[in-house]
Amino acid sequence: MIVVIGSGVAGLSAALSLARARYDVKVITKSVTGGSTPIAKGGIAVPVGRDDSPEIHAHDTLKAGAGLCDEGAVRYFTHQAVKVYYQLQEMGFKFDPELWLEGGHSRRRIAHRTDETGAQLHRFLYHRAVEMDVRIVEAQLISLKASNGKVRGVVTDKGEIEAEKVVLATGGYNSAFKFATSKGNLGEGIASAFLAGAAVADMEFVQFHPTVTEDGFLMTEALRGEGAKLINDKGERFAFAYDQRGELAPRDVLARAVYTEYLKGNEVFLDLSDVRELDKRFPVVSDYLRKRGLGTRVKIVTAAHFTIGGVLTNVKGQTTLENLFAIGEAANTGLHGANRLASNSLLEGMVMGLNISDFIEDDWTGPKLKGNDLIEIEVKQAEGLDLDSVKEGNWRHLGVIREGKSLEEWLNVLKDRHGNAWSLVSYLATYSALMRRESRGSHYRSDYPQQDDSFRKRFVLVRKGSV
């Protein structure tokens, strides 16, 4: 049996791929309707426009990744994007004809279904899985069963399951921050893999979304691609003061810009007055505004949105533990580098999920650990901090703008209190953030505000004694 943990775009597409290849597959998820996929508003980045190509898409991805992308992974995913785009349509999923433009992209390449692509895609994949009689069970992952470098099953709150292969599609840990775009992503899969002996990487890189309403509604990046403007309460269109690309700058730049405006005492708004046919082209946003009696000027804040760090894998999803795959946001393939290019996340999850049946029987060639960048972390038997304390601490110390003494303070708290998933992933992320004494991509330190090429490397963490 193959067990898939998670029911977002990565998990469901993997289950479908395996079921169509006639594997015995079972999906375990803590909530069929939870996770990040249903709230993904933008779409899937695919280079199918007349003036576009996988190489141009790769160039944009590498530029956004600030020198830390794995170039082989980038070229793999940008070339696989077109295949997945047409494969989804062959399965019956319909994209809108118009391609959108988003920040960091040099071309219109965002394939979407209205302005709730994630929700539409999630419903489509879920119904397809049900039609194929894929078993989907709601249960909470407790740990992985592993010995001698091999995973042999999972432990859930409803019992143990033996498995030939385990596929982690559990998402990231953005919900471990006070302000976040989702509620259930607490890093359980990443923590379980680390405790079982798998390597994790790039844990310091957390992407903050620059345009989220105060009640947590994500104002899709596509709005800015279609003419939405960032203004402060003084009426100033301030984005160009931070980057020459203005509202089309990458998310890390705009998140810091919005956050800095608040530090100056200014409130920030997204002005939608120049977005053409807002009601028709962005019906979900329009419905949100209408129900709350809002006009075309909407107050926004930054929020933790996507965690680049995760279980170290190759493009197949193979981890450093035999029989354990990780795909989607739970994985760290090197595609995103230090900063994810918008709409490359649904792409990564779909490519890894739909292709997994091609690799499930391959010889195990997971990532090889390099001594120079490998860091062994001691994990203690300890209680974990309560979730509210972790959320508050992460936002204060590990948020949009970081600083060395603040990180040290938070690390000293977490090093003796990391006995649950959200505390452990926060401990690993804080440790990595303290190690990276520079600013790069989504990681910004006020005490080291410049990029330093001596840190042009990816920190790989393993549990002490597991290698």
GROMACS .gro file of C-alpha atoms in nm:
model
  467
    1MET     CA    1   0.000   0.000   0.000
    2ILE     CA    2   0.103   0.359  -0.068
    3VAL     CA    3  -0.013   0.614   0.190
    4VAL     CA    4  -0.052   0.978   0.090
    5ILE     CA    5  -0.067   1.225   0.380
    6GLY     CA    6  -0.257   1.539   0.283
    7SER     CA    7  -0.546   1.632   0.055
    8GLY     CA    8  -0.439   1.956  -0.111
    9VAL     CA    9  -0.343   1.988  -0.475
   10ALA     CA   10  -0.024   1.785  -0.429
   11GLY     CA   11  -0.181   1.503  -0.229
   12LEU     CA   12  -0.493   1.462  -0.442
   13SER     CA   13  -0.303   1.477  -0.770
   14ALA     CA   14  -0.059   1.216  -0.637
   15ALA     CA   15  -0.347   0.991  -0.527
   16LEU     CA   16  -0.506   1.022  -0.871
   17SER     CA   17  -0.178   0.951  -1.049
   18LEU     CA   18  -0.115   0.641  -0.838
   19ALA     CA   19  -0.474   0.518  -0.864
   20ARG     CA   20  -0.473   0.555  -1.242
   21ALA     CA   21  -0.152   0.348  -1.245
   22ARG     CA   22  -0.343   0.084  -1.044
   23TYR     CA   23  -0.155   0.119  -0.717
   24ASP     CA   24  -0.332   0.054  -0.387
   25VAL     CA   25  -0.342   0.407  -0.242
   26LYS     CA   26  -0.494   0.557   0.071
   27VAL     CA   27  -0.515   0.927   0.156
   28ILE     CA   28  -0.488   1.039   0.518
   29THR     CA   29  -0.581   1.401   0.592
   30LYS     CA   30  -0.668   1.594   0.904
   31SER     CA   31  -0.928   1.789   0.705
   32VAL     CA   32  -1.050   1.730   0.351
   33THR     CA   33  -1.141   2.097   0.316
   34GLY     CA   34  -0.842   2.244   0.500
   35GLY     CA   35  -0.495   2.350   0.394
   36SER     CA   36  -0.376   2.614   0.150
   37THR     CA   37  -0.509   2.488  -0.183
   38PRO     CA   38  -0.871   2.601  -0.135
   39ILE     CA   39  -0.761   2.958  -0.058
   40ALA     CA   40  -0.518   2.990  -0.351
   41LYS     CA   41  -0.663   3.274  -0.555
   42GLY     CA   42  -0.416   3.323  -0.839
   43GLY     CA   43  -0.341   3.023  -1.056
   44ILE     CA   44  -0.071   2.804  -1.208
   45ALA     CA   45   0.231   2.957  -1.380
   46VAL     CA   46   0.259   2.801  -1.727
   47PRO     CA   47   0.462   2.939  -2.020
   48VAL     CA   48   0.200   2.886  -2.291
   49GLY     CA   49   0.167   3.244  -2.418
   50ARG     CA   50   0.278   3.325  -2.774
   51ASP     CA   51   0.577   3.529  -2.653
   52ASP     CA   52   0.668   3.294  -2.370
   53SER     CA   53   0.877   2.979  -2.323
   54PRO     CA   54   0.998   2.747  -2.044
   55GLU     CA   55   1.337   2.920  -2.062
   56ILE     CA   56   1.187   3.266  -2.005
   57HIS     CA   57   0.979   3.123  -1.718
   58ALA     CA   58   1.298   2.969  -1.577
   59HIS     CA   59   1.479   3.303  -1.604
   60ASP     CA   60   1.204   3.479  -1.406
   61THR     CA   61   1.207   3.203  -1.143
   62LEU     CA   62   1.584   3.219  -1.101
   63LYS     CA   63   1.575   3.597  -1.072
   64ALA     CA   64   1.313   3.584  -0.799
   65GLY     CA   65   1.503   3.308  -0.616
   66ALA     CA   66   1.795   3.544  -0.548
   67GLY     CA   67   2.075   3.302  -0.626
   68LEU     CA   68   1.957   3.003  -0.422
   69CYS     CA   69   1.746   2.812  -0.674
   70ASP     CA   70   1.856   2.470  -0.792
   71GLU     CA   71   1.882   2.544  -1.165
   72GLY     CA   72   1.815   2.185  -1.263
   73ALA     CA   73   1.495   2.184  -1.058
   74VAL     CA   74   1.385   2.517  -1.205
   75ARG     CA   75   1.427   2.396  -1.562
   76TYR     CA   76   1.253   2.067  -1.482
   77PHE     CA   77   0.944   2.237  -1.342
   78THR     CA   78   0.918   2.509  -1.605
   79HIS     CA   79   0.941   2.250  -1.882
   80GLN     CA   80   0.692   2.019  -1.710
   81ALA     CA   81   0.447   2.308  -1.666
   82VAL     CA   82   0.312   2.286  -2.022
   83LYS     CA   83   0.261   1.910  -1.994
   84VAL     CA   84   0.065   1.947  -1.669
   85TYR     CA   85  -0.143   2.233  -1.813
   86TYR     CA   86  -0.266   2.017  -2.099
   87GLN     CA   87  -0.295   1.705  -1.884
   88LEU     CA   88  -0.535   1.887  -1.650
   89GLN     CA   89  -0.747   1.993  -1.945
   90GLU     CA   90  -0.752   1.639  -2.081
   91MET     CA   91  -0.880   1.529  -1.739
   92GLY     CA   92  -1.166   1.780  -1.775
   93PHE     CA   93  -1.047   2.089  -1.588
   94LYS     CA   94  -1.124   2.411  -1.774
   95PHE     CA   95  -0.906   2.720  -1.746
   96ASP     CA   96  -1.026   3.065  -1.841
   97PRO     CA   97  -0.891   3.173  -2.182
   98GLU     CA   98  -0.709   3.484  -2.058
   99LEU     CA   99  -0.363   3.451  -1.900
  100TRP     CA  100  -0.294   3.682  -1.606
  101LEU     CA  101   0.021   3.875  -1.514
  102GLU     CA  102   0.161   3.862  -1.160
  103GLY     CA  103   0.452   4.026  -0.981
  104GLY     CA  104   0.799   3.901  -1.079
  105HIS     CA  105   0.675   3.755  -1.409
  106SER     CA  106   0.790   3.914  -1.736
  107ARG     CA  107   0.504   3.758  -1.931
  108ARG     CA  108   0.135   3.683  -1.889
  109ARG     CA  109   0.147   3.317  -1.787
  110ILE     CA  110  -0.094   3.266  -1.497
  111ALA     CA  111  -0.352   3.007  -1.601
  112HIS     CA  112  -0.656   3.043  -1.379
  113ARG     CA  113  -1.022   2.963  -1.322
  114THR     CA  114  -1.185   3.292  -1.217
  115ASP     CA  115  -1.011   3.425  -0.905
  116GLU     CA  116  -1.041   3.109  -0.696
  117THR     CA  117  -0.826   2.867  -0.894
  118GLY     CA  118  -0.717   2.676  -0.584
  119ALA     CA  119  -1.074   2.608  -0.468
  120GLN     CA  120  -1.186   2.510  -0.819
  121LEU     CA  121  -0.888   2.280  -0.866
  122HIS     CA  122  -0.932   2.126  -0.522
  123ARG     CA  123  -1.298   2.043  -0.589
  124PHE     CA  124  -1.212   1.901  -0.929
  125LEU     CA  125  -0.935   1.674  -0.799
  126TYR     CA  126  -1.136   1.563  -0.498
  127HIS     CA  127  -1.437   1.459  -0.708
  128ARG     CA  128  -1.208   1.279  -0.950
  129ALA     CA  129  -1.050   1.090  -0.661
  130VAL     CA  130  -1.393   0.991  -0.527
  131GLU     CA  131  -1.498   0.874  -0.875
  132MET     CA  132  -1.190   0.649  -0.882
  133ASP     CA  133  -1.274   0.508  -0.538
  134VAL     CA  134  -0.962   0.648  -0.374
  135ARG     CA  135  -0.994   0.594   0.000
  136ILE     CA  136  -0.978   0.925   0.187
  137VAL     CA  137  -0.972   0.908   0.566
  138GLU     CA  138  -0.965   1.200   0.809
  139ALA     CA  139  -0.700   1.135   1.076
  140GLN     CA  140  -0.416   1.327   1.239
  141LEU     CA  141  -0.057   1.231   1.158
  142ILE     CA  142   0.138   1.157   1.477
  143SER     CA  143   0.468   1.022   1.347
  144LEU     CA  144   0.640   0.817   1.079
  145LYS     CA  145   0.744   0.456   1.138
  146ALA     CA  146   1.110   0.441   1.038
  147SER     CA  147   1.414   0.225   1.104
  148ASN     CA  148   1.756   0.181   0.944
  149GLY     CA  149   1.702   0.476   0.714
  150LYS     CA  150   1.375   0.347   0.572
  151VAL     CA  151   1.015   0.452   0.632
  152ARG     CA  152   0.774   0.162   0.681
  153GLY     CA  153   0.445   0.330   0.765
  154VAL     CA  154   0.270   0.600   0.965
  155VAL     CA  155   0.117   0.645   1.308
  156THR     CA  156  -0.207   0.843   1.329
  157ASP     CA  157  -0.449   0.924   1.607
  158LYS     CA  158  -0.663   0.639   1.471
  159GLY     CA  159  -0.391   0.376   1.465
  160GLU     CA  160  -0.084   0.256   1.277
  161ILE     CA  161  -0.069   0.189   0.902
  162GLU     CA  162   0.195  -0.021   0.734
  163ALA     CA  163   0.302   0.112   0.395
  164GLU     CA  164   0.549   0.031   0.120
  165LYS     CA  165   0.583   0.401   0.041
  166VAL     CA  166   0.468   0.718   0.221
  167VAL     CA  167   0.402   1.043   0.036
  168LEU     CA  168   0.404   1.357   0.252
  169ALA     CA  169   0.182   1.628   0.102
  170THR     CA  170   0.109   1.805   0.430
  171GLY     CA  171   0.185   2.165   0.332
  172GLY     CA  172   0.404   2.411   0.519
  173TYR     CA  173   0.399   2.596   0.852
  174ASN     CA  174   0.268   2.946   0.775
  175SER     CA  175  -0.016   2.899   1.027
  176ALA     CA  176   0.246   2.906   1.302
  177PHE     CA  177   0.248   3.287   1.264
  178LYS     CA  178   0.007   3.532   1.428
  179PHE     CA  179  -0.099   3.673   1.091
  180ALA     CA  180  -0.137   3.406   0.824
  181THR     CA  181  -0.340   3.332   0.516
  182SER     CA  182  -0.438   2.981   0.630
  183LYS     CA  183  -0.524   2.822   0.964
  184GLY     CA  184  -0.421   2.457   0.956
  185ASN     CA  185  -0.066   2.449   0.822
  186LEU     CA  186   0.144   2.380   1.130
  187GLY     CA  187   0.431   2.178   0.984
  188GLU     CA  188   0.329   1.835   1.111
  189GLY     CA  189   0.465   1.653   0.807
  190ILE     CA  190   0.796   1.839   0.805
  191ALA     CA  191   0.840   1.785   1.180
  192SER     CA  192   0.757   1.413   1.154
  193ALA     CA  193   1.005   1.367   0.869
  194PHE     CA  194   1.280   1.549   1.060
  195LEU     CA  195   1.222   1.343   1.374
  196ALA     CA  196   1.237   1.025   1.165
  197GLY     CA  197   1.579   1.129   1.034
  198ALA     CA  198   1.504   1.308   0.705
  199ALA     CA  199   1.696   1.623   0.613
  200VAL     CA  200   1.516   1.957   0.586
  201ALA     CA  201   1.644   2.269   0.410
  202ASP     CA  202   1.587   2.643   0.365
  203MET     CA  203   1.373   2.664   0.678
  204GLU     CA  204   1.449   3.034   0.725
  205PHE     CA  205   1.267   3.133   0.407
  206VAL     CA  206   0.905   3.221   0.480
  207GLN     CA  207   0.715   3.419   0.220
  208PHE     CA  208   0.481   3.689   0.343
  209HIS     CA  209   0.193   3.799   0.124
  210PRO     CA  210   0.173   4.178   0.094
  211THR     CA  211  -0.202   4.217   0.035
  212VAL     CA  212  -0.423   4.041   0.292
  213THR     CA  213  -0.726   4.200   0.454
  214GLU     CA  214  -0.742   4.240   0.831
  215ASP     CA  215  -0.983   3.947   0.857
  216GLY     CA  216  -0.748   3.720   0.658
  217PHE     CA  217  -0.893   3.735   0.305
  218LEU     CA  218  -0.619   3.705   0.044
  219MET     CA  219  -0.636   3.977  -0.222
  220THR     CA  220  -0.489   3.789  -0.514
  221GLU     CA  221  -0.165   3.911  -0.667
  222ALA     CA  222  -0.335   3.909  -1.006
  223LEU     CA  223  -0.521   4.224  -0.901
  224ARG     CA  224  -0.194   4.417  -0.905
  225GLY     CA  225  -0.111   4.266  -1.241
  226GLU     CA  226  -0.441   4.404  -1.368
  227GLY     CA  227  -0.397   4.759  -1.238
  228ALA     CA  228  -0.455   4.762  -0.860
  229LYS     CA  229  -0.239   5.017  -0.677
  230LEU     CA  230  -0.086   5.028  -0.329
  231ILE     CA  231  -0.150   5.357  -0.149
  232ASN     CA  232  -0.106   5.472   0.208
  233ASP     CA  233  -0.347   5.680   0.413
  234LYS     CA  234  -0.173   5.995   0.290
  235GLY     CA  235  -0.278   5.907  -0.062
  236GLU     CA  236   0.079   5.823  -0.168
  237ARG     CA  237   0.142   5.546  -0.419
  238PHE     CA  238   0.451   5.427  -0.235
  239ALA     CA  239   0.559   5.100  -0.400
  240PHE     CA  240   0.794   5.272  -0.648
  241ALA     CA  241   0.987   5.419  -0.356
  242TYR     CA  242   1.093   5.064  -0.266
  243ASP     CA  243   1.137   4.910  -0.613
  244GLN     CA  244   1.134   5.042  -0.969
  245ARG     CA  245   0.879   4.776  -1.064
  246GLY     CA  246   0.626   4.924  -0.825
  247GLU     CA  247   0.328   4.696  -0.759
  248LEU     CA  248   0.477   4.431  -0.991
  249ALA     CA  249   0.783   4.377  -0.772
  250PRO     CA  250   0.823   4.030  -0.614
  251ARG     CA  251   0.630   3.955  -0.297
  252ASP     CA  252   0.923   3.984  -0.057
  253VAL     CA  253   0.987   4.342  -0.170
  254LEU     CA  254   0.623   4.446  -0.145
  255ALA     CA  255   0.567   4.269   0.187
  256ARG     CA  256   0.855   4.467   0.338
  257ALA     CA  257   0.725   4.784   0.176
  258VAL     CA  258   0.377   4.741   0.327
  259TYR     CA  259   0.523   4.640   0.665
  260THR     CA  260   0.758   4.940   0.663
  261GLU     CA  261   0.471   5.177   0.589
  262TYR     CA  262   0.299   5.050   0.904
  263LEU     CA  263   0.621   5.097   1.102
  264LYS     CA  264   0.613   5.459   0.984
  265GLY     CA  265   0.264   5.493   1.127
  266ASN     CA  266   0.084   5.475   0.793
  267GLU     CA  267  -0.209   5.250   0.704
  268VAL     CA  268  -0.203   5.079   0.365
  269PHE     CA  269  -0.480   5.023   0.113
  270LEU     CA  270  -0.521   4.837  -0.215
  271ASP     CA  271  -0.690   5.068  -0.465
  272LEU     CA  272  -0.895   4.863  -0.714
  273SER     CA  273  -1.045   5.152  -0.909
  274ASP     CA  274  -0.831   5.089  -1.219
  275VAL     CA  275  -0.899   4.713  -1.240
  276ARG     CA  276  -1.097   4.651  -1.557
  277GLU     CA  277  -1.428   4.462  -1.522
  278LEU     CA  278  -1.362   4.379  -1.157
  279ASP     CA  279  -1.701   4.212  -1.102
  280LYS     CA  280  -1.669   3.989  -1.407
  281ARG     CA  281  -1.302   3.898  -1.389
  282PHE     CA  282  -1.266   3.875  -1.010
  283PRO     CA  283  -1.606   3.752  -0.886
  284VAL     CA  284  -1.477   3.614  -0.554
  285VAL     CA  285  -1.308   3.942  -0.464
  286SER     CA  286  -1.617   4.135  -0.575
  287ASP     CA  287  -1.843   3.915  -0.365
  288TYR     CA  288  -1.616   3.965  -0.062
  289LEU     CA  289  -1.628   4.344  -0.104
  290ARG     CA  290  -2.003   4.350  -0.156
  291LYS     CA  291  -2.081   4.139   0.151
  292ARG     CA  292  -1.871   4.369   0.371
  293GLY     CA  293  -1.994   4.692   0.220
  294LEU     CA  294  -1.646   4.785   0.096
  295GLY     CA  295  -1.566   5.002  -0.203
  296THR     CA  296  -1.262   4.992  -0.427
  297ARG     CA  297  -1.018   5.096  -0.151
  298VAL     CA  298  -0.945   4.805   0.082
  299LYS     CA  299  -0.721   4.816   0.390
  300ILE     CA  300  -0.453   4.547   0.374
  301VAL     CA  301  -0.172   4.405   0.588
  302THR     CA  302   0.106   4.149   0.540
  303ALA     CA  303   0.063   3.786   0.649
  304ALA     CA  304   0.268   3.464   0.644
  305HIS     CA  305   0.165   3.285   0.327
  306PHE     CA  306   0.409   3.022   0.199
  307THR     CA  307   0.699   2.840   0.360
  308ILE     CA  308   0.978   2.771   0.115
  309GLY     CA  309   1.164   2.549   0.360
  310GLY     CA  310   1.070   2.185   0.394
  311VAL     CA  311   1.182   1.826   0.358
  312LEU     CA  312   1.482   1.808   0.125
  313THR     CA  313   1.392   1.623  -0.197
  314ASN     CA  314   1.491   1.578  -0.557
  315VAL     CA  315   1.240   1.664  -0.832
  316LYS     CA  316   1.091   1.314  -0.803
  317GLY     CA  317   0.998   1.385  -0.442
  318GLN     CA  318   1.248   1.135  -0.301
  319THR     CA  319   1.381   1.240   0.041
  320THR     CA  320   1.696   1.134   0.226
  321LEU     CA  321   1.491   0.853   0.389
  322GLU     CA  322   1.417   0.557   0.165
  323ASN     CA  323   1.047   0.502   0.086
  324LEU     CA  324   0.955   0.855   0.196
  325PHE     CA  325   0.844   1.105  -0.066
  326ALA     CA  326   0.760   1.468   0.002
  327ILE     CA  327   0.575   1.681  -0.253
  328GLY     CA  328   0.426   2.030  -0.276
  329GLU     CA  329   0.484   2.284  -0.002
  330ALA     CA  330   0.607   2.016   0.240
  331ALA     CA  331   0.901   1.954   0.006
  332ASN     CA  332   1.209   2.160  -0.065
  333THR     CA  333   1.318   2.090  -0.422
  334GLY     CA  334   1.521   2.406  -0.475
  335LEU     CA  335   1.265   2.545  -0.721
  336HIS     CA  336   1.190   2.857  -0.516
  337GLY     CA  337   1.537   2.945  -0.387
  338ALA     CA  338   1.514   3.235  -0.143
  339ASN     CA  339   1.183   3.366  -0.275
  340ARG     CA  340   0.896   3.190  -0.452
  341LEU     CA  341   0.781   3.336  -0.782
  342ALA     CA  342   0.405   3.386  -0.771
  343SER     CA  343   0.191   3.087  -0.883
  344ASN     CA  344   0.489   2.850  -0.898
  345SER     CA  345   0.350   2.671  -0.591
  346LEU     CA  346   0.040   2.514  -0.747
  347LEU     CA  347   0.267   2.428  -1.039
  348GLU     CA  348   0.518   2.250  -0.816
  349GLY     CA  349   0.246   2.054  -0.637
  350MET     CA  350   0.074   1.948  -0.959
  351VAL     CA  351   0.394   1.844  -1.135
  352MET     CA  352   0.517   1.639  -0.840
  353GLY     CA  353   0.177   1.486  -0.778
  354LEU     CA  354   0.084   1.393  -1.134
  355ASN     CA  355   0.432   1.257  -1.211
  356ILE     CA  356   0.479   1.050  -0.897
  357SER     CA  357   0.350   0.726  -1.049
  358ASP     CA  358   0.640   0.746  -1.299
  359PHE     CA  359   0.893   0.744  -1.013
  360ILE     CA  360   0.731   0.534  -0.741
  361GLU     CA  361   0.929   0.219  -0.834
  362ASP     CA  362   1.259   0.392  -0.919
  363ASP     CA  363   1.581   0.307  -0.743
  364TRP     CA  364   1.623   0.537  -0.445
  365THR     CA  365   1.845   0.828  -0.546
  366GLY     CA  366   1.737   1.089  -0.292
  367PRO     CA  367   1.942   1.405  -0.226
  368LYS     CA  368   2.305   1.350  -0.131
  369LEU     CA  369   2.404   1.540   0.182
  370LYS     CA  370   2.701   1.773   0.151
  371GLY     CA  371   2.921   1.813   0.455
  372ASN     CA  372   2.988   2.187   0.425
  373ASP     CA  373   2.627   2.301   0.449
  374LEU     CA  374   2.501   2.017   0.672
  375ILE     CA  375   2.409   2.114   1.027
  376GLU     CA  376   2.320   1.862   1.296
  377ILE     CA  377   2.053   1.983   1.537
  378GLU     CA  378   2.002   1.835   1.882
  379VAL     CA  379   1.640   1.760   1.961
  380LYS     CA  380   1.542   1.722   2.326
  381GLN     CA  381   1.257   1.540   2.490
  382ALA     CA  382   1.067   1.847   2.595
  383GLU     CA  383   0.726   2.002   2.616
  384GLY     CA  384   0.615   2.223   2.333
  385LEU     CA  385   0.495   2.580   2.357
  386ASP     CA  386   0.124   2.638   2.316
  387LEU     CA  387   0.019   2.746   1.968
  388ASP     CA  388  -0.075   3.103   2.057
  389SER     CA  389   0.266   3.163   2.214
  390VAL     CA  390   0.442   3.026   1.906
  391LYS     CA  391   0.231   3.238   1.671
  392GLU     CA  392   0.303   3.552   1.871
  393GLY     CA  393   0.674   3.472   1.905
  394ASN     CA  394   0.720   3.388   1.538
  395TRP     CA  395   0.551   3.708   1.426
  396ARG     CA  396   0.762   3.916   1.664
  397HIS     CA  397   1.099   3.750   1.607
  398LEU     CA  398   1.074   3.558   1.277
  399GLY     CA  399   0.848   3.792   1.085
  400VAL     CA  400   0.888   4.022   0.787
  401ILE     CA  401   1.194   4.202   0.931
  402ARG     CA  402   1.433   4.008   1.156
  403GLU     CA  403   1.727   4.100   1.380
  404GLY     CA  404   2.003   3.892   1.539
  405LYS     CA  405   1.944   3.959   1.911
  406SER     CA  406   1.571   3.906   1.867
  407LEU     CA  407   1.632   3.576   1.688
  408GLU     CA  408   1.869   3.464   1.966
  409GLU     CA  409   1.608   3.546   2.226
  410TRP     CA  410   1.344   3.340   2.047
  411LEU     CA  411   1.584   3.052   1.981
  412ASN     CA  412   1.669   3.031   2.350
  413VAL     CA  413   1.301   2.990   2.428
  414LEU     CA  414   1.240   2.729   2.158
  415LYS     CA  415   1.549   2.514   2.217
  416ASP     CA  416   1.400   2.377   2.539
  417ARG     CA  417   1.034   2.392   2.432
  418HIS     CA  418   1.007   2.224   2.090
  419GLY     CA  419   0.807   1.915   2.182
  420ASN     CA  420   0.530   1.964   1.924
  421ALA     CA  421   0.527   2.020   1.549
  422TRP     CA  422   0.473   2.397   1.541
  423SER     CA  423   0.740   2.455   1.805
  424LEU     CA  424   0.989   2.227   1.629
  425VAL     CA  425   0.954   2.380   1.282
  426SER     CA  426   0.978   2.725   1.440
  427TYR     CA  427   1.296   2.616   1.622
  428LEU     CA  428   1.450   2.495   1.295
  429ALA     CA  429   1.344   2.810   1.107
  430THR     CA  430   1.478   3.041   1.378
  431TYR     CA  431   1.807   2.850   1.396
  432SER     CA  432   1.851   2.885   1.018
  433ALA     CA  433   1.753   3.253   1.022
  434LEU     CA  434   2.016   3.321   1.286
  435MET     CA  435   2.277   3.135   1.080
  436ARG     CA  436   2.204   3.337   0.765
  437ARG     CA  437   2.376   3.664   0.844
  438GLU     CA  438   2.259   3.846   0.533
  439SER     CA  439   1.938   3.954   0.363
  440ARG     CA  440   1.829   3.744   0.065
  441GLY     CA  441   1.487   3.699  -0.089
  442SER     CA  442   1.217   3.651   0.170
  443HIS     CA  443   1.473   3.651   0.455
  444TYR     CA  444   1.549   4.007   0.566
  445ARG     CA  445   1.770   4.100   0.862
  446SER     CA  446   1.790   4.464   0.969
  447ASP     CA  447   2.137   4.401   1.118
  448TYR     CA  448   2.261   4.249   0.790
  449PRO     CA  449   2.057   4.435   0.528
  450GLN     CA  450   2.278   4.345   0.230
  451GLN     CA  451   2.307   4.024   0.031
  452ASP     CA  452   2.639   3.848   0.101
  453ASP     CA  453   2.768   3.597  -0.153
  454SER     CA  454   2.950   3.404   0.119
  455PHE     CA  455   2.600   3.287   0.220
  456ARG     CA  456   2.506   3.175  -0.129
  457LYS     CA  457   2.429   2.826  -0.001
  458ARG     CA  458   2.136   2.633   0.133
  459PHE     CA  459   2.141   2.527   0.498
  460VAL     CA  460   2.048   2.160   0.534
  461LEU     CA  461   1.946   2.046   0.882
  462VAL     CA  462   1.940   1.692   1.018
  463ARG     CA  463   1.860   1.552   1.358
  464LYS     CA  464   2.178   1.487   1.556
  465GLY     CA  465   2.267   1.120   1.540
  466SER     CA  466   2.066   1.047   1.225
  467VAL     CA  467   2.367   1.061   0.991
   0.00000   0.00000   0.00000
